[in-house]
PDB file of C-alpha atoms in Angstrom:
ATOM      1  CA  MET A1449       0.432  -2.767 -17.891  1.00 55.00           C
ATOM      2  CA  GLY A1450       3.284  -4.190 -15.850  1.00 65.00           C
ATOM      3  CA  GLY A1451       5.743  -7.045 -16.272  1.00 94.00           C
ATOM      4  CA  PHE A1452       3.625 -10.176 -15.800  1.00 97.00           C
ATOM      5  CA  TYR A1453       5.051 -13.685 -15.692  1.00 98.00           C
ATOM      6  CA  ALA A1454       3.475 -17.112 -15.321  1.00 98.00           C
ATOM      7  CA  PHE A1455       5.173 -19.559 -12.972  1.00 98.00           C
ATOM      8  CA  ASP A1456       4.596 -23.314 -13.123  1.00 98.00           C
ATOM      9  CA  GLY A1457       1.734 -22.580 -15.497  1.00 98.00           C
ATOM     10  CA  VAL A1458      -0.026 -20.281 -13.003  1.00 98.00           C
ATOM     11  CA  VAL A1459      -0.843 -16.862 -14.465  1.00 98.00           C
ATOM     12  CA  PRO A1460      -1.438 -13.686 -12.404  1.00 98.00           C
ATOM     13  CA  VAL A1461      -4.992 -12.322 -12.255  1.00 98.00           C
ATOM     14  CA  VAL A1462      -5.525  -8.551 -12.372  1.00 98.00           C
ATOM     15  CA  ALA A1463      -8.990  -6.973 -12.309  1.00 98.00           C
ATOM     16  CA  PRO A1464      -9.750  -4.517 -15.143  1.00 97.00           C
ATOM     17  CA  SER A1465      -9.969  -1.388 -12.976  1.00 97.00           C
ATOM     18  CA  THR A1466      -6.613  -1.978 -11.264  1.00 98.00           C
ATOM     19  CA  PHE A1467      -3.497  -0.059 -12.314  1.00 97.00           C
ATOM     20  CA  VAL A1468      -0.161  -1.884 -12.346  1.00 97.00           C
ATOM     21  CA  HIS A1469       2.779   0.347 -13.218  1.00 97.00           C
ATOM     22  CA  PRO A1470       4.788  -0.836 -16.246  1.00 95.00           C
ATOM     23  CA  ASP A1471       7.890  -1.218 -14.079  1.00 96.00           C
ATOM     24  CA  ALA A1472       6.212  -3.417 -11.453  1.00 98.00           C
ATOM     25  CA  VAL A1473       6.832  -7.185 -11.569  1.00 98.00           C
ATOM     26  CA  VAL A1474       4.030  -9.670 -10.897  1.00 98.00           C
ATOM     27  CA  ILE A1475       4.885 -13.375 -10.956  1.00 98.00           C
ATOM     28  CA  GLY A1476       2.782 -16.511 -10.719  1.00 98.00           C
ATOM     29  CA  ASP A1477      -0.042 -17.025  -8.218  1.00 98.00           C
ATOM     30  CA  VAL A1478      -1.045 -13.403  -7.656  1.00 98.00           C
ATOM     31  CA  ILE A1479      -4.676 -12.260  -7.518  1.00 98.00           C
ATOM     32  CA  ILE A1480      -5.368  -8.512  -7.529  1.00 98.00           C
ATOM     33  CA  ALA A1481      -8.935  -7.254  -7.067  1.00 98.00           C
ATOM     34  CA  GLU A1482     -10.668  -4.195  -8.513  1.00 98.00           C
ATOM     35  CA  GLY A1483      -9.492  -0.622  -8.012  1.00 98.00           C
ATOM     36  CA  CYS A1484      -5.977  -1.328  -6.756  1.00 98.00           C
ATOM     37  CA  TYR A1485      -2.785   0.649  -7.365  1.00 98.00           C
ATOM     38  CA  ILE A1486       0.527  -1.218  -7.753  1.00 98.00           C
ATOM     39  CA  GLY A1487       3.456   1.201  -7.907  1.00 98.00           C
ATOM     40  CA  PRO A1488       6.681   1.227  -9.932  1.00 97.00           C
ATOM     41  CA  ALA A1489       9.338  -1.336  -8.976  1.00 97.00           C
ATOM     42  CA  ALA A1490       6.938  -3.205  -6.690  1.00 98.00           C
ATOM     43  CA  VAL A1491       7.556  -6.973  -6.797  1.00 98.00           C
ATOM     44  CA  LEU A1492       4.739  -9.439  -6.110  1.00 98.00           C
ATOM     45  CA  ARG A1493       6.402 -12.837  -6.313  1.00 98.00           C
ATOM     46  CA  GLY A1494       3.868 -15.642  -6.219  1.00 98.00           C
ATOM     47  CA  ASP A1495       6.297 -18.459  -6.949  1.00 98.00           C
ATOM     48  CA  PHE A1496       6.171 -20.098  -3.485  1.00 98.00           C
ATOM     49  CA  GLY A1497       2.722 -19.107  -2.210  1.00 98.00           C
ATOM     50  CA  ARG A1498      -0.366 -17.144  -3.215  1.00 98.00           C
ATOM     51  CA  ILE A1499      -0.552 -13.352  -2.990  1.00 98.00           C
ATOM     52  CA  VAL A1500      -4.042 -11.869  -2.669  1.00 98.00           C
ATOM     53  CA  ILE A1501      -4.610  -8.107  -2.895  1.00 98.00           C
ATOM     54  CA  GLY A1502      -8.113  -6.974  -1.940  1.00 98.00           C
ATOM     55  CA  GLU A1503     -10.327  -4.337  -3.487  1.00 98.00           C
ATOM     56  CA  GLY A1504      -9.060  -0.763  -3.424  1.00 98.00           C
ATOM     57  CA  ALA A1505      -5.694  -1.606  -1.859  1.00 98.00           C
ATOM     58  CA  ASN A1506      -2.405  -0.016  -2.835  1.00 98.00           C
ATOM     59  CA  ILE A1507       1.097  -1.487  -2.927  1.00 98.00           C
ATOM     60  CA  GLN A1508       3.476   1.414  -3.402  1.00 98.00           C
ATOM     61  CA  GLU A1509       6.824   1.611  -5.173  1.00 98.00           C
ATOM     62  CA  THR A1510       9.668  -0.802  -4.298  1.00 98.00           C
ATOM     63  CA  CYS A1511       7.476  -2.924  -2.010  1.00 98.00           C
ATOM     64  CA  VAL A1512       8.228  -6.666  -1.979  1.00 98.00           C
ATOM     65  CA  LEU A1513       5.613  -9.355  -1.324  1.00 98.00           C
ATOM     66  CA  HIS A1514       6.708 -12.984  -0.975  1.00 98.00           C
ATOM     67  CA  SER A1515       6.426 -15.989   1.355  1.00 98.00           C
ATOM     68  CA  PHE A1516       7.934 -19.307   2.382  1.00 97.00           C
ATOM     69  CA  PRO A1517       6.725 -22.300   0.341  1.00 98.00           C
ATOM     70  CA  GLY A1518       3.039 -23.058   0.809  1.00 97.00           C
ATOM     71  CA  ARG A1519       2.303 -19.817   2.689  1.00 97.00           C
ATOM     72  CA  ASP A1520       0.298 -16.828   1.483  1.00 98.00           C
ATOM     73  CA  VAL A1521       0.414 -13.045   1.631  1.00 98.00           C
ATOM     74  CA  VAL A1522      -3.007 -11.456   2.052  1.00 98.00           C
ATOM     75  CA  VAL A1523      -3.760  -7.734   1.928  1.00 98.00           C
ATOM     76  CA  GLU A1524      -7.483  -7.272   2.524  1.00 98.00           C
ATOM     77  CA  ARG A1525      -9.602  -4.523   0.968  1.00 98.00           C
ATOM     78  CA  PHE A1526      -8.409  -0.937   1.410  1.00 98.00           C
ATOM     79  CA  GLY A1527      -4.945  -2.060   2.520  1.00 98.00           C
ATOM     80  CA  HIS A1528      -2.326   0.683   2.224  1.00 98.00           C
ATOM     81  CA  VAL A1529       1.298  -0.480   1.955  1.00 98.00           C
ATOM     82  CA  GLY A1530       3.785   2.387   2.015  1.00 98.00           C
ATOM     83  CA  HIS A1531       6.952   2.934   0.011  1.00 98.00           C
ATOM     84  CA  GLY A1532       9.564   0.202   0.354  1.00 98.00           C
ATOM     85  CA  ALA A1533       7.693  -2.097   2.740  1.00 98.00           C
ATOM     86  CA  VAL A1534       8.267  -5.865   2.795  1.00 98.00           C
ATOM     87  CA  LEU A1535       5.405  -8.303   3.420  1.00 98.00           C
ATOM     88  CA  HIS A1536       6.535 -11.892   3.890  1.00 98.00           C
ATOM     89  CA  GLY A1537       3.923 -14.600   4.433  1.00 98.00           C
ATOM     90  CA  CYS A1538       1.682 -12.298   6.482  1.00 98.00           C
ATOM     91  CA  HIS A1539      -1.955 -11.190   6.630  1.00 98.00           C
ATOM     92  CA  LEU A1540      -3.205  -7.612   6.739  1.00 99.00           C
ATOM     93  CA  GLU A1541      -6.857  -7.271   7.647  1.00 98.00           C
ATOM     94  CA  GLU A1542      -9.191  -4.656   6.149  1.00 98.00           C
ATOM     95  CA  ASN A1543      -8.166  -0.985   6.020  1.00 98.00           C
ATOM     96  CA  VAL A1544      -4.661  -1.460   7.479  1.00 98.00           C
ATOM     97  CA  LEU A1545      -1.822   0.999   6.824  1.00 98.00           C
ATOM     98  CA  ILE A1546       1.791  -0.214   6.726  1.00 98.00           C
ATOM     99  CA  GLY A1547       4.284   2.627   7.008  1.00 98.00           C
ATOM    100  CA  MET A1548       7.266   3.213   4.752  1.00 98.00           C
ATOM    101  CA  ASN A1549      10.120   0.677   4.885  1.00 98.00           C
ATOM    102  CA  SER A1550       8.392  -1.512   7.445  1.00 98.00           C
ATOM    103  CA  VAL A1551       8.798  -5.305   7.464  1.00 98.00           C
ATOM    104  CA  ILE A1552       5.970  -7.699   8.374  1.00 98.00           C
ATOM    105  CA  MET A1553       7.261 -11.234   8.887  1.00 98.00           C
ATOM    106  CA  ASP A1554       5.784 -14.700   8.435  1.00 98.00           C
ATOM    107  CA  GLU A1555       2.410 -15.522  10.011  1.00 98.00           C
ATOM    108  CA  GLY A1556       2.143 -11.985  11.313  1.00 98.00           C
ATOM    109  CA  ARG A1557      -1.432 -10.720  11.403  1.00 98.00           C
ATOM    110  CA  ILE A1558      -2.299  -7.041  11.591  1.00 98.00           C
ATOM    111  CA  GLY A1559      -5.843  -6.424  12.804  1.00 98.00           C
ATOM    112  CA  GLN A1560      -8.460  -4.365  11.012  1.00 98.00           C
ATOM    113  CA  GLU A1561      -7.855  -0.606  10.812  1.00 98.00           C
ATOM    114  CA  CYS A1562      -4.412  -0.686  12.443  1.00 98.00           C
ATOM    115  CA  ILE A1563      -1.611   1.697  11.515  1.00 98.00           C
ATOM    116  CA  VAL A1564       1.968   0.356  11.549  1.00 98.00           C
ATOM    117  CA  GLY A1565       4.484   3.197  11.763  1.00 98.00           C
ATOM    118  CA  ALA A1566       7.333   3.703   9.312  1.00 98.00           C
ATOM    119  CA  LEU A1567      10.484   1.583   9.782  1.00 98.00           C
ATOM    120  CA  SER A1568       8.704  -0.919  12.036  1.00 98.00           C
ATOM    121  CA  PHE A1569       9.666  -4.592  12.276  1.00 98.00           C
ATOM    122  CA  VAL A1570       6.815  -6.987  13.025  1.00 98.00           C
ATOM    123  CA  LYS A1571       8.227 -10.314  14.221  1.00 98.00           C
ATOM    124  CA  ALA A1572       7.039 -13.661  12.860  1.00 98.00           C
ATOM    125  CA  LYS A1573       3.732 -14.902  14.329  1.00 98.00           C
ATOM    126  CA  SER A1574       2.952 -11.529  15.910  1.00 98.00           C
ATOM    127  CA  VAL A1575      -0.785 -10.873  16.123  1.00 98.00           C
ATOM    128  CA  PHE A1576      -2.256  -7.422  16.743  1.00 98.00           C
ATOM    129  CA  GLU A1577      -5.839  -6.614  17.641  1.00 98.00           C
ATOM    130  CA  PRO A1578      -7.829  -4.126  15.511  1.00 98.00           C
ATOM    131  CA  ARG A1579      -7.521  -0.339  15.646  1.00 98.00           C
ATOM    132  CA  GLN A1580      -4.068  -0.043  17.208  1.00 98.00           C
ATOM    133  CA  MET A1581      -1.141   2.259  16.610  1.00 98.00           C
ATOM    134  CA  ILE A1582       1.838  -0.085  16.208  1.00 98.00           C
ATOM    135  CA  ALA A1583       5.484   0.909  15.865  1.00 98.00           C
ATOM    136  CA  GLY A1584       9.046  -0.010  16.704  1.00 98.00           C
ATOM    137  CA  SER A1585      11.628  -2.725  16.163  1.00 97.00           C
ATOM    138  CA  PRO A1586      10.343  -5.100  17.325  1.00 98.00           C
ATOM    139  CA  ALA A1587       6.919  -3.551  16.819  1.00 98.00           C
ATOM    140  CA  ARG A1588       4.558  -3.124  19.770  1.00 98.00           C
ATOM    141  CA  VAL A1589       1.227  -1.470  20.445  1.00 98.00           C
ATOM    142  CA  LEU A1590       1.611   2.170  21.410  1.00 98.00           C
ATOM    143  CA  ARG A1591      -2.071   2.946  21.996  1.00 98.00           C
ATOM    144  CA  PRO A1592      -5.529   2.581  20.467  1.00 98.00           C
ATOM    145  CA  LEU A1593      -6.258   4.676  17.392  1.00 97.00           C
ATOM    146  CA  THR A1594      -8.755   7.516  17.483  1.00 96.00           C
ATOM    147  CA  GLU A1595     -11.703   7.758  15.115  1.00 96.00           C
ATOM    148  CA  ALA A1596     -10.046  10.811  13.553  1.00 94.00           C
ATOM    149  CA  GLU A1597      -6.858   8.832  12.814  1.00 96.00           C
ATOM    150  CA  ILE A1598      -8.798   5.977  11.222  1.00 97.00           C
ATOM    151  CA  ASP A1599     -10.741   8.486   9.143  1.00 96.00           C
ATOM    152  CA  TRP A1600      -7.460  10.080   8.023  1.00 96.00           C
ATOM    153  CA  LYS A1601      -6.088   6.676   6.998  1.00 97.00           C
ATOM    154  CA  THR A1602      -9.245   5.804   5.057  1.00 97.00           C
ATOM    155  CA  ARG A1603      -9.203   9.134   3.217  1.00 96.00           C
ATOM    156  CA  GLY A1604      -5.534   8.620   2.353  1.00 96.00           C
ATOM    157  CA  THR A1605      -6.287   5.256   0.802  1.00 97.00           C
ATOM    158  CA  GLY A1606      -9.028   6.972  -1.181  1.00 97.00           C
ATOM    159  CA  VAL A1607      -6.354   9.237  -2.647  1.00 96.00           C
ATOM    160  CA  TYR A1608      -4.581   6.158  -4.021  1.00 97.00           C
ATOM    161  CA  GLN A1609      -7.840   4.709  -5.323  1.00 97.00           C
ATOM    162  CA  ASP A1610      -8.314   7.911  -7.280  1.00 96.00           C
ATOM    163  CA  LEU A1611      -4.694   7.699  -8.456  1.00 96.00           C
ATOM    164  CA  ALA A1612      -5.346   4.193  -9.806  1.00 97.00           C
ATOM    165  CA  ARG A1613      -8.180   5.602 -11.918  1.00 96.00           C
ATOM    166  CA  ARG A1614      -6.123   8.560 -13.166  1.00 95.00           C
ATOM    167  CA  ALA A1615      -2.919   6.630 -13.776  1.00 96.00           C
ATOM    168  CA  ALA A1616      -4.530   4.337 -16.341  1.00 93.00           C
ATOM    169  CA  ASP A1617      -4.749   7.341 -18.701  1.00 94.00           C
ATOM    170  CA  GLU A1618      -2.170   9.778 -17.359  1.00 95.00           C
ATOM    171  CA  VAL A1619       0.974   7.678 -16.775  1.00 95.00           C
ATOM    172  CA  VAL A1620       2.519   7.629 -20.244  1.00 94.00           C
ATOM    173  CA  PRO A1621       6.105   7.115 -21.451  1.00 94.00           C
ATOM    174  CA  VAL A1622       7.795  10.256 -22.790  1.00 96.00           C
ATOM    175  CA  ASP A1623      11.203  11.641 -23.644  1.00 97.00           C
ATOM    176  CA  PRO A1624      12.377  14.193 -21.069  1.00 97.00           C
ATOM    177  CA  LEU A1625      12.551  17.886 -21.889  1.00 97.00           C
ATOM    178  CA  ARG A1626      16.001  19.445 -22.078  1.00 97.00           C
ATOM    179  CA  ASN A1627      14.966  22.744 -20.528  1.00 97.00           C
ATOM    180  CA  VAL A1628      12.330  23.939 -18.091  1.00 97.00           C
ATOM    181  CA  GLU A1629       9.470  25.477 -20.026  1.00 95.00           C
ATOM    182  CA  PRO A1630       8.265  28.985 -19.046  1.00 95.00           C
ATOM    183  CA  ASP A1631       5.379  28.992 -16.552  1.00 95.00           C
ATOM    184  CA  ARG A1632       5.790  25.262 -15.929  1.00 96.00           C
ATOM    185  CA  ARG A1633       2.653  24.020 -14.229  1.00 94.00           C
ATOM    186  CA  ARG A1634       2.504  21.607 -11.317  1.00 94.00           C
ATOM    187  CA  VAL A1635       0.667  18.294 -11.387  1.00 94.00           C
ATOM    188  CA  ARG A1636      -2.928  18.330 -10.156  1.00 91.00           C
ATOM    189  CA  VAL A1637      -3.004  16.917  -6.635  1.00 90.00           C
ATOM    190  CA  PRO A1638      -5.755  15.964  -4.173  1.00 88.00           C
ATOM    191  CA  GLU A1639      -6.335  17.839  -0.942  1.00 87.00           C
ATOM    192  CA  PHE A1640      -4.740  15.566   1.644  1.00 85.00           C
ATOM    193  CA  ASP A1641      -2.222  16.492   4.331  1.00 81.00           C
ATOM    194  CA  PRO A1642       0.135  14.509   6.586  1.00 80.00           C
ATOM    195  CA  LEU A1643      -1.573  13.486   9.812  1.00 76.00           C
ATOM    196  CA  VAL A1644       0.039  16.207  11.935  1.00 65.00           C
ATOM    197  CA  LEU A1645      -1.166  18.943   9.557  1.00 66.00           C
ATOM    198  CA  ASP A1646      -4.564  17.308   9.219  1.00 66.00           C
ATOM    199  CA  ARG A1647      -4.940  17.401  13.018  1.00 66.00           C
ATOM    200  CA  LEU A1648      -4.013  21.082  13.138  1.00 62.00           C
ATOM    201  CA  ALA A1649      -6.508  21.907  10.411  1.00 69.00           C
ATOM    202  CA  SER A1650      -9.307  20.076  12.214  1.00 64.00           C
ATOM    203  CA  GLN A1651      -8.490  21.872  15.468  1.00 64.00           C
ATOM    204  CA  LYS A1652      -8.903  25.225  13.723  1.00 63.00           C
ATOM    205  CA  THR A1653     -12.397  24.280  12.582  1.00 57.00           C
ATOM    206  CA  ASP A1654     -13.560  22.899  15.956  1.00 56.00           C
TER     207      ASP A1654
END
C-alpha cells in the first residue's frame, strides 16, 4: 500500500478493506475505516492533530488533510472529497461531497448530505446546516438540495467504494508500452454520469 510513516511513535491505522494508493502519503495519527479509497498523491498529515476518515469515504488524488496543533480533521462515513481539495482542521458530517480544488478551513463544519461546489472557499468557523448546496469564495448556501441530488451524490460515492475494491487487485505497476496495440480496449467503467446528464436521463424516463 501507500507511503506510511509514524510520527512521535504514533502509527497510522488503515482498515483491511481500504485502498491507499502507493503514491499517497499517510503520516502519524491517521485512522482510516473500512472500504475507503485514498488516491495517488493525497497527503494525510497527522503530525499536529488526528485525522479520522469514516467508512466508505474517498479522498481523491492530490488532496491535503492537515490541522493546527491539537485540532482534528474528521470526514464521516461516505464522505467524498474531490480532486485537489484541502481540508484543514475541519469536520465533514456523513455523506458530504467536497468539490474539486475546494478549501475547507479550520473549525468549519459541513452538515450531513451537503454538496460544496468546486473551487469553493469555506472560511474558518463556518457552519452549514444539512442538505445544502454550498458554493463560492467565500462559500455560502445557494439553496436546499433535492432528494434527486442527494441520491446522485450517494451513488457517486458508491462508485468510489467499488473502485476501492477493484483497485486492490487491479492497480499494478507496469512498464509503459511503446506503441498503441491494435484494437486497444478501454477500461471497464461504471454507469454514472455528471449531474447535468443524470438529470436529463431521469427526465426522459419520467
